[in-house]
XYZ file of C-alpha atoms in Angstrom:
651
model
C 0.000 0.000 0.000
C 1.349 3.414 -0.896
C 2.154 5.567 2.101
C 1.854 8.803 0.150
C -1.619 9.735 1.434
C -1.324 8.253 4.926
C -0.361 9.775 8.254
C 2.132 7.979 10.467
C 2.606 8.058 14.211
C 6.367 8.173 14.704
C 6.613 8.634 18.440
C 4.376 8.471 21.484
C 5.059 9.385 25.087
C 2.905 9.102 28.165
C 4.251 12.078 30.069
C 3.984 12.494 33.837
C 5.362 15.038 36.272
C 8.833 14.394 37.620
C 8.694 13.148 41.187
C 10.708 15.225 43.669
C 13.880 13.543 44.975
C 13.871 11.885 48.365
C 15.894 13.575 51.098
C 19.552 12.845 50.544
C 19.069 11.669 46.953
C 20.805 13.356 44.042
C 18.409 14.708 41.465
C 20.142 13.095 38.477
C 17.728 11.789 35.844
C 18.428 8.489 34.163
C 18.605 7.968 30.391
C 15.283 8.209 28.655
C 13.331 5.044 28.056
C 10.299 5.764 25.950
C 7.346 3.475 26.333
C 6.875 2.537 22.677
C 9.450 3.803 20.246
C 12.699 5.606 19.575
C 13.385 9.273 18.923
C 11.631 11.133 16.141
C 13.029 14.641 16.336
C 16.714 13.880 16.016
C 17.244 13.371 19.757
C 18.274 10.269 21.641
C 16.006 11.096 24.576
C 13.650 13.768 25.821
C 16.185 16.311 27.094
C 15.566 18.772 29.873
C 15.816 22.135 28.146
C 16.967 23.796 31.327
C 19.621 21.282 32.389
C 20.420 19.335 29.228
C 19.575 16.063 30.955
C 17.031 13.463 29.919
C 13.787 12.303 31.409
C 13.749 9.250 33.664
C 11.289 6.421 32.968
C 8.578 5.648 35.444
C 9.444 2.166 36.662
C 5.847 1.303 37.480
C 4.187 2.369 34.266
C 6.968 2.313 31.689
C 6.155 5.891 30.751
C 8.568 8.785 30.592
C 8.617 11.251 33.480
C 9.181 14.709 32.094
C 11.080 17.393 34.030
C 9.462 20.731 34.728
C 9.218 23.047 31.705
C 11.924 25.733 31.606
C 9.329 28.422 32.246
C 9.120 27.341 35.861
C 5.573 26.025 35.411
C 5.501 22.321 36.190
C 3.423 19.743 34.395
C 1.750 19.246 37.783
C 0.321 22.735 37.376
C -0.944 21.899 33.893
C -2.574 18.684 35.074
C -4.072 20.240 38.174
C -5.511 23.108 36.144
C -6.950 20.757 33.539
C -8.470 18.618 36.289
C -10.218 21.804 37.354
C -11.776 21.926 33.883
C -9.436 24.620 32.523
C -6.347 24.019 30.405
C -3.801 26.863 30.736
C -1.281 28.199 28.168
C 1.528 26.246 29.835
C 0.048 23.082 28.318
C 1.767 24.013 25.038
C 5.127 24.355 26.776
C 4.604 20.947 28.370
C 3.878 19.336 25.003
C 6.982 20.804 23.366
C 9.096 19.967 26.396
C 7.987 16.330 26.298
C 10.009 15.889 23.126
C 12.835 18.232 23.980
C 11.391 20.480 21.309
C 13.098 23.828 21.203
C 11.053 25.695 18.590
C 14.094 26.641 16.502
C 15.081 22.960 16.216
C 11.703 21.786 14.924
C 10.746 21.771 11.230
C 9.482 25.180 10.050
C 5.925 23.902 9.563
C 5.430 22.293 12.961
C 1.947 22.605 14.467
C 0.866 21.763 18.026
C -2.612 20.272 18.431
C -4.253 20.231 21.872
C -7.280 18.002 22.260
C -9.005 18.439 25.591
C -12.368 17.571 27.066
C -11.551 20.154 29.726
C -12.193 23.814 29.130
C -9.459 25.547 27.110
C -8.651 28.907 28.630
C -6.314 31.398 27.076
C -4.229 29.062 24.936
C -2.123 31.123 22.515
C -2.665 30.965 18.757
C 1.108 30.603 18.430
C 3.868 29.609 20.809
C 7.354 30.898 19.933
C 6.197 31.054 16.331
C 4.635 27.556 16.338
C 0.891 27.510 15.524
C -1.368 26.004 18.177
C -4.684 24.370 17.253
C -7.291 23.286 19.775
C -9.960 20.603 19.573
C -12.762 19.431 21.894
C -11.237 15.950 22.282
C -7.973 14.055 21.669
C -9.586 12.129 18.791
C -10.680 15.384 17.164
C -7.099 16.680 17.468
C -5.829 13.618 15.563
C -8.344 14.298 12.762
C -7.234 17.931 12.526
C -3.552 16.968 12.440
C -4.164 14.393 9.700
C -6.000 16.902 7.516
C -3.293 19.547 7.877
C -0.533 17.063 7.077
C -2.330 15.821 3.984
C -3.140 19.393 2.903
C 0.622 20.134 3.104
C 0.059 23.030 5.507
C 2.030 21.162 8.192
C 5.074 18.888 8.002
C 5.147 17.764 11.641
C 2.277 17.613 14.134
C 2.663 17.315 17.902
C -0.674 16.077 19.242
C -1.518 16.054 22.952
C -4.672 14.582 24.452
C -5.893 15.830 27.820
C -8.898 13.728 28.796
C -11.470 13.541 31.570
C -11.446 11.871 33.985
C -7.867 13.073 34.057
C -5.182 10.761 35.337
C -1.594 11.626 36.067
C -0.407 11.245 32.477
C -0.894 12.920 29.130
C -0.467 11.203 25.753
C 1.698 13.170 23.327
C 2.315 11.879 19.791
C 4.282 13.022 16.761
C 2.641 12.660 13.356
C 4.159 12.988 9.901
C 3.125 12.149 6.378
C 3.891 8.452 6.281
C 6.012 8.376 3.126
C 8.236 11.168 4.434
C 8.600 9.425 7.798
C 9.744 6.194 6.149
C 12.049 8.129 3.813
C 13.635 9.801 6.847
C 14.040 6.352 8.474
C 11.837 7.361 11.386
C 10.534 4.742 13.774
C 7.023 4.353 12.417
C 4.668 2.956 15.035
C 1.853 2.703 12.530
C -0.426 4.648 10.228
C -3.723 6.203 11.272
C -6.805 4.717 9.645
C -9.781 7.086 9.592
C -11.908 4.962 7.292
C -14.235 3.632 9.974
C -14.697 6.971 11.715
C -18.209 8.404 11.529
C -16.882 11.816 12.501
C -14.042 13.656 14.231
C -15.187 12.447 17.647
C -14.269 8.857 16.677
C -10.757 7.764 17.484
C -8.872 6.478 14.403
C -7.362 3.023 14.282
C -3.574 2.729 14.400
C -2.649 0.099 11.843
C 0.820 -1.392 11.468
C 2.796 0.074 8.598
C 3.201 -2.703 6.068
C 4.223 -1.663 2.588
C 6.292 -4.635 1.421
C 6.384 -8.408 1.637
C 9.344 -10.678 2.160
C 11.160 -12.415 -0.673
C 13.064 -15.692 -0.472
C 14.564 -15.883 -3.961
C 17.965 -17.622 -3.728
C 18.731 -16.570 -7.307
C 18.588 -12.884 -6.359
C 21.969 -11.332 -5.578
C 22.564 -10.392 -1.968
C 25.399 -9.036 0.128
C 27.602 -11.097 2.444
C 30.001 -9.180 4.691
C 32.655 -10.419 7.097
C 35.762 -9.160 8.837
C 38.563 -9.948 11.244
C 40.826 -8.255 13.730
C 43.769 -9.086 11.473
C 44.432 -10.882 8.197
C 44.697 -14.320 9.821
C 41.400 -13.884 11.636
C 39.642 -12.726 8.455
C 40.897 -15.855 6.687
C 39.638 -18.003 9.542
C 36.176 -16.433 9.306
C 36.208 -17.004 5.554
C 37.095 -20.683 6.027
C 34.271 -21.084 8.538
C 31.828 -19.605 6.047
C 32.687 -22.145 3.326
C 31.013 -25.265 4.835
C 28.025 -23.220 5.964
C 27.394 -21.978 2.436
C 28.101 -25.371 0.846
C 25.555 -27.163 3.031
C 22.874 -24.485 3.115
C 19.460 -24.983 1.561
C 19.224 -22.349 -1.210
C 15.899 -21.063 0.140
C 17.616 -20.180 3.411
C 20.339 -18.122 1.713
C 18.421 -14.804 1.659
C 17.754 -15.133 5.403
C 21.413 -15.292 6.402
C 22.557 -12.236 8.352
C 24.220 -9.556 6.279
C 27.350 -9.530 8.416
C 28.855 -12.944 9.122
C 29.331 -14.566 11.527
C 26.626 -13.355 13.904
C 27.711 -11.632 17.056
C 31.314 -10.927 16.139
C 32.334 -7.293 16.402
C 33.575 -6.028 13.023
C 37.337 -5.798 12.716
C 39.499 -3.543 10.550
C 40.206 -6.253 7.952
C 37.079 -6.272 5.800
C 35.780 -8.315 2.890
C 32.455 -8.855 1.171
C 30.728 -10.362 -1.838
C 27.612 -9.680 -3.888
C 26.425 -13.130 -4.852
C 23.606 -15.615 -5.335
C 23.123 -18.828 -3.363
C 24.621 -20.940 -6.141
C 27.755 -18.844 -6.515
C 28.257 -17.941 -2.861
C 31.071 -20.414 -1.989
C 33.173 -19.361 -4.984
C 32.417 -15.662 -4.462
C 33.478 -15.760 -0.812
C 36.667 -17.614 -1.684
C 37.569 -15.103 -4.419
C 36.740 -11.927 -2.467
C 39.588 -9.521 -1.774
C 40.092 -8.260 1.755
C 41.253 -4.789 2.687
C 42.614 -3.136 5.807
C 40.534 -0.150 6.937
C 41.506 1.048 10.423
C 40.090 4.533 9.805
C 37.197 4.926 7.357
C 37.338 7.977 5.144
C 34.397 10.346 5.719
C 31.589 10.035 3.178
C 30.504 12.958 1.003
C 27.332 12.511 -1.043
C 27.330 13.895 -4.592
C 24.027 14.635 -6.371
C 24.002 15.001 -10.180
C 21.757 17.369 -12.128
C 20.123 17.518 -15.543
C 21.950 15.544 -18.189
C 22.237 12.432 -16.012
C 18.608 11.390 -16.397
C 17.369 8.440 -18.416
C 14.126 6.486 -18.690
C 13.551 4.131 -15.744
C 16.639 5.402 -13.902
C 16.875 3.565 -10.565
C 13.543 1.848 -11.303
C 15.075 -1.427 -10.135
C 14.988 -0.027 -6.598
C 11.427 1.269 -6.749
C 9.137 -1.169 -4.981
C 12.109 -3.215 -3.767
C 13.845 -0.860 -1.348
C 11.310 0.643 1.087
C 13.182 3.820 2.028
C 13.985 4.693 -1.589
C 10.410 3.901 -2.636
C 8.892 5.991 0.145
C 11.225 8.912 -0.620
C 10.296 8.929 -4.312
C 6.605 8.631 -3.433
C 6.930 11.522 -0.966
C 8.436 13.777 -3.650
C 5.859 12.807 -6.266
C 3.012 13.299 -3.790
C 4.281 16.813 -3.084
C 4.075 17.515 -6.826
C 0.300 17.321 -6.616
C -1.721 16.310 -9.695
C 1.431 16.065 -11.840
C 2.909 13.339 -9.621
C 1.116 10.276 -11.087
C 1.893 11.328 -14.687
C 5.554 11.893 -13.837
C 5.754 8.456 -12.190
C 4.070 6.801 -15.168
C 6.492 8.405 -17.637
C 9.425 7.357 -15.468
C 8.453 3.693 -15.427
C 7.555 3.227 -19.110
C 9.567 2.863 -22.291
C 7.125 5.146 -24.127
C 6.606 8.261 -21.971
C 4.018 10.842 -22.957
C 6.565 13.571 -22.149
C 10.179 12.809 -23.084
C 12.548 12.221 -20.186
C 14.885 14.990 -21.380
C 12.101 17.564 -21.230
C 12.588 19.814 -18.213
C 9.069 18.867 -17.033
C 10.272 15.303 -16.513
C 14.043 15.498 -16.098
C 14.107 17.875 -13.129
C 11.279 16.343 -11.045
C 12.523 12.804 -11.583
C 16.161 13.658 -10.943
C 15.139 15.360 -7.709
C 13.075 12.324 -6.651
C 15.736 9.759 -7.561
C 18.636 11.725 -6.060
C 16.671 12.309 -2.868
C 15.599 8.665 -2.678
C 19.161 7.428 -3.074
C 20.422 9.871 -0.458
C 17.774 8.735 2.034
C 18.615 5.099 1.326
C 22.316 5.623 2.097
C 21.418 7.436 5.314
C 19.181 4.505 6.298
C 22.228 2.225 6.132
C 23.704 4.128 9.061
C 26.021 6.346 7.018
C 26.335 9.894 8.354
C 27.801 12.050 5.569
C 30.490 14.549 6.438
C 29.509 16.804 3.526
C 27.193 17.236 0.523
C 27.876 18.551 -2.974
C 25.241 18.841 -5.680
C 25.647 19.639 -9.356
C 23.062 22.090 -10.733
C 19.602 20.794 -9.774
C 21.314 18.291 -7.481
C 22.273 21.141 -5.157
C 18.643 21.485 -4.115
C 18.588 17.844 -2.977
C 21.829 18.428 -1.071
C 20.199 21.447 0.580
C 17.317 19.293 1.864
C 19.602 16.684 3.430
C 21.892 19.367 4.860
C 18.928 20.978 6.621
C 18.742 24.204 4.602
C 15.181 23.776 3.367
C 12.344 21.318 4.179
C 11.471 18.724 1.567
C 8.049 20.219 0.859
C 9.574 23.649 0.171
C 12.385 22.195 -1.927
C 9.869 20.371 -4.142
C 7.902 23.606 -4.496
C 11.143 25.401 -5.472
C 11.925 22.779 -8.077
C 8.416 23.025 -9.519
C 8.737 26.817 -9.770
C 12.000 26.348 -11.675
C 10.317 23.988 -14.100
C 7.339 26.283 -14.682
C 9.644 29.256 -15.279
C 11.989 27.272 -17.536
C 9.155 26.073 -19.783
C 8.413 29.701 -20.695
C 11.963 30.258 -21.982
C 12.619 29.681 -25.720
C 14.215 26.337 -26.500
C 17.917 25.925 -26.015
C 20.371 23.336 -24.851
C 23.756 22.423 -23.465
C 27.014 20.957 -24.797
C 29.733 18.975 -23.041
C 33.156 19.747 -24.484
C 36.452 18.017 -23.748
C 38.375 21.242 -23.253
C 39.109 23.798 -20.573
C 37.089 26.976 -20.115
C 39.907 29.226 -21.355
C 40.212 27.221 -24.574
C 36.497 27.609 -25.243
C 36.114 31.333 -24.657
C 36.970 32.301 -28.283
C 34.064 30.129 -29.482
C 31.403 31.847 -27.386
C 28.832 33.868 -29.349
C 25.439 35.514 -28.788
C 24.055 34.082 -25.536
C 26.293 30.966 -25.536
C 28.294 30.913 -22.299
C 30.349 28.676 -20.022
C 27.631 26.775 -18.148
C 29.721 24.461 -15.963
C 33.347 23.810 -15.080
C 33.277 20.116 -14.188
C 36.871 18.891 -14.344
C 40.134 19.569 -16.067
C 39.272 19.682 -19.782
C 35.602 19.005 -19.047
C 33.412 22.071 -19.623
C 29.767 22.630 -20.481
C 28.343 25.356 -22.706
C 24.736 26.535 -22.801
C 22.648 28.865 -24.904
C 19.752 29.259 -27.279
C 19.297 26.664 -30.013
C 20.679 28.431 -33.107
C 23.793 30.056 -31.570
C 24.581 26.833 -29.700
C 24.414 24.808 -32.917
C 26.813 27.241 -34.594
C 29.228 26.950 -31.683
C 29.071 23.154 -31.761
C 29.830 23.137 -35.511
C 32.817 25.432 -35.049
C 34.219 23.322 -32.224
C 33.856 20.077 -34.156
C 35.463 21.660 -37.206
C 38.500 22.449 -35.053
C 38.744 18.889 -33.783
C 37.154 19.237 -30.357
C 35.067 16.441 -28.868
C 31.542 17.760 -28.382
C 28.588 15.855 -26.888
C 25.045 17.207 -26.764
C 23.732 17.126 -23.200
C 20.170 15.770 -22.935
C 18.457 19.047 -22.036
C 15.842 21.169 -23.784
C 16.431 24.381 -21.804
C 19.523 26.620 -21.812
C 20.208 26.372 -18.069
C 23.101 28.391 -16.626
C 22.974 30.975 -19.398
C 21.646 34.556 -19.690
C 18.715 33.216 -21.717
C 17.267 31.991 -18.410
C 17.278 35.441 -16.748
C 13.472 35.912 -16.917
C 13.032 32.526 -15.226
C 15.489 33.491 -12.492
C 13.572 36.684 -11.732
C 10.278 34.773 -11.575
C 11.492 32.110 -9.162
C 13.179 34.648 -6.899
C 9.790 36.203 -6.273
C 8.325 32.766 -5.591
C 11.139 31.888 -3.146
C 10.487 34.888 -0.914
C 9.109 33.675 2.389
C 10.566 30.148 2.217
C 12.040 29.288 5.649
C 15.679 28.763 4.654
C 18.130 27.824 7.408
C 21.892 27.740 7.807
C 23.177 24.238 6.877
C 23.322 21.806 9.772
C 25.981 19.825 7.871
C 28.687 21.086 5.485
C 27.225 21.859 2.070
C 29.612 22.700 -0.771
C 28.045 24.801 -3.478
C 28.647 24.497 -7.182
C 27.653 28.165 -7.525
C 30.208 29.614 -5.121
C 32.837 26.917 -5.683
C 33.225 26.694 -1.916
C 31.508 25.852 1.353
C 28.054 27.424 1.364
C 28.012 30.416 3.676
C 25.124 31.409 5.962
C 24.190 34.513 3.952
C 23.858 32.590 0.688
C 22.059 29.686 2.365
C 19.132 31.851 3.452
C 19.020 34.098 0.377
C 16.162 33.627 -2.129
C 18.348 35.460 -4.650
C 21.133 32.880 -4.286
C 18.801 29.966 -4.984
C 17.094 31.807 -7.861
C 20.264 32.764 -9.702
C 21.308 29.120 -9.939
C 19.221 29.025 -13.115
C 21.522 31.521 -14.836
C 24.886 31.181 -13.044
C 27.597 28.708 -14.091
C 28.171 25.555 -12.065
C 31.673 25.549 -10.556
C 31.748 21.852 -9.728
C 35.515 21.431 -10.026
C 36.374 24.352 -7.700
C 33.795 23.118 -5.165
C 35.252 19.607 -5.333
C 38.734 21.082 -4.858
C 37.603 22.713 -1.624
C 35.810 19.590 -0.429
C 38.827 17.344 -0.975
C 41.154 19.928 0.541
C 39.205 19.613 3.812
C 39.887 15.879 4.194
C 40.437 12.649 2.322
C 36.935 11.582 1.321
C 34.931 8.672 0.012
C 32.719 10.347 -2.588
C 29.431 8.515 -3.166
C 27.404 9.587 -6.192
C 23.698 9.385 -5.316
C 22.165 9.645 -8.763
C 21.785 7.986 -12.179
C 24.690 7.259 -14.498
C 28.165 7.981 -13.148
C 28.824 11.459 -14.474
C 30.089 12.985 -11.233
C 32.082 9.839 -10.445
C 33.935 10.256 -13.750
C 34.650 13.913 -12.970
C 35.822 13.047 -9.458
C 38.141 10.261 -10.638
C 40.027 12.824 -12.717
C 40.772 14.854 -9.607
C 44.358 14.643 -8.415
C 43.373 13.580 -4.880
C 41.411 10.630 -6.281
C 44.048 9.674 -8.858
C 46.651 9.543 -6.076
C 44.391 7.353 -3.931
C 43.953 9.806 -1.058
C 40.241 10.009 -1.845
C 37.969 7.698 -3.827
C 34.708 7.921 -5.790
C 31.956 5.292 -5.775
C 28.742 5.329 -7.885
C 25.448 3.923 -6.624
C 23.950 3.148 -10.053
C 25.175 1.773 -13.381
C 26.906 4.022 -15.931
C 24.158 3.566 -18.522
C 20.533 2.379 -18.714
C 20.273 -1.313 -18.016
C 18.098 -3.856 -16.157
C 16.376 -3.532 -12.773
C 18.622 -6.310 -11.480
C 21.680 -4.269 -12.476
C 20.403 -1.323 -10.421
C 20.212 -3.489 -7.308
C 23.571 -5.113 -8.010
C 25.227 -1.698 -8.361
C 23.768 -0.488 -5.057
C 24.917 -3.654 -3.264
C 28.395 -3.236 -4.742
C 28.534 0.329 -3.439
C 27.400 -0.818 0.016
C 30.112 -3.474 -0.036
C 32.678 -0.762 -0.772
C 31.457 1.301 2.175
C 31.881 -1.754 4.406
C 35.377 -2.428 3.117
C 36.232 1.206 3.801
C 35.506 0.521 7.467
C 32.032 2.041 7.841
C 29.493 0.407 10.127
C 26.354 -0.541 8.212
C 22.896 -1.545 9.371
C 22.530 -5.093 8.119
C 18.756 -5.115 8.428
C 18.459 -2.014 6.260
C 20.730 -3.477 3.581
C 18.865 -6.786 3.622
C 15.723 -5.050 2.366
C 17.372 -4.941 -1.063
C 17.012 -8.712 -1.437
C 14.178 -9.536 0.988
C 11.463 -6.969 0.139
C 8.948 -6.551 -2.667
C 6.271 -3.909 -3.101
C 3.229 -6.089 -2.709
C 0.525 -5.419 -0.191
C 0.623 -7.689 2.819
C -2.359 -9.311 4.470
C -4.225 -6.983 6.850
C -2.467 -6.979 10.208
C -3.910 -6.645 13.714
C -4.969 -3.095 14.533
C -5.114 -1.068 17.714
C -6.806 2.098 18.737
C -4.569 5.155 18.407
C -4.554 5.574 22.188
C -3.129 2.102 22.879
C 0.163 0.414 22.190
C 0.491 -1.054 18.682
C 1.188 -4.720 18.166
C 2.939 -6.471 15.322
C 4.347 -3.279 13.844
C 6.626 -3.744 10.846
C 8.197 -0.501 9.723
């Protein structure tokens, strides 16, 4: 079942006042132990805003005891007031504090919903800039939150239910659009089902989130990883694997743990194989081991227009849940155009050609974003991001500059504005920018500096064709880039002006992680990050990919992972001196050219194997989804009411 139009519960706490310490005790809270699930807001516990400590679990009930709000008003006061049939403004502070939610750390479109059968007195319409909605019951609050999330007017909902007769606890839940929650690798407790509700007074059912079924195909390639503390130990582990694989029933092969053998802490000598059940013994025997005492930091690279092709990464869609959910989330945010864009992506005969800006840019954004989310779900924490052209917008989402919903809206504005520009195109030329300057004419300009002797030109159709003819006549290698718009040229100036107006009011933030910009050729600064003008002029300005890569690789030796179709940025990176000397390395996630769905999955597994051999810790369960999941609806699972603990949840 598609998660695109569903609402997920990602976290739930039963919050209670913190008991005062006994005489002589130290008032040191223990680590948080939430009753149902893990963190949803990027925290490991519910921190005390005033002290920086975490809430202690209530040993009797298994619920989290929340320290007093930093305003000095305790949750006791909130509960006592609500028991007196009046809910005071401090209820909002208590809800935010339950999740350690400093307003500036929450997504820009966070909304607090208070559902109370008690009288609501004087609750603010906003709290530190966060809208507050009220409802006559907790169930009604869930309905309101669902509608706002699906209407795209909220990206995160914090829902609190104060009920009568009031006990000593309050249920607080976080809700997100389900596809975006899965894409972000949130702990999804379940999805809310409103189908049986006669009205907003009815409490929705919380159904387990099941959007894939298990596969047991021994002929499907999978990943086997192993290691040792030294070379001799790695060889011993390899020898122990041989009889296991020789005597294993083929049907059991997909169920083997990703990292072998079970329970052994990974060592610095790493090896792995992408193999089927039949070939596993030979593949393990032939695998090369490497010594990786210190893994190089990972930087994710996101390609832009020119890398697209029909059915790019389609072998992952429906087979890898995080990638699938991320693509669905992007397409859902595109509104009515989403289904048509998906259909054109997955067919050999699209109604709108893949190189048309109306297809290339939305699909590249969706695929790049999906691949980035997938890598993050493996447990990789990138040290930096670098996007090329349209890929920079995906990098901005993952670096925390702009929310996904706003980034998709920005991309759509770019497409709408670009369609109004007269036709043009782009050329890739095997020459340096200085060599090409004498060939520039009319509105033909340097569009991108990608690598030594790798430059792109852009301009309107007729002048660009004349330039291409002149270059070929002089013996230069010229390749037409699959694009129908003259991006990164003055011809796009009207589009740039239009999108700048549309970008005003978007809640840009300073990057939470290093983001290298192809438009500054350097680390993105805070002023540019929050400037609508900066993001608008990307349509007309040249892409300085090589200078940005220079700065990135000057910061540290890196493992560059290209999260996008083809291997264009990988090729550019492998020409860099730091990569040629072996200090850094570049790894693609997808094949170099259009191929089969199986090849997509094989390429991703090969990249994951490389990350392991580099010394990175990977989540085996997340990787195993590549060979154990299929996008078929499962049988209906047991359901629970939204106010009770879910059972049988499969995220």
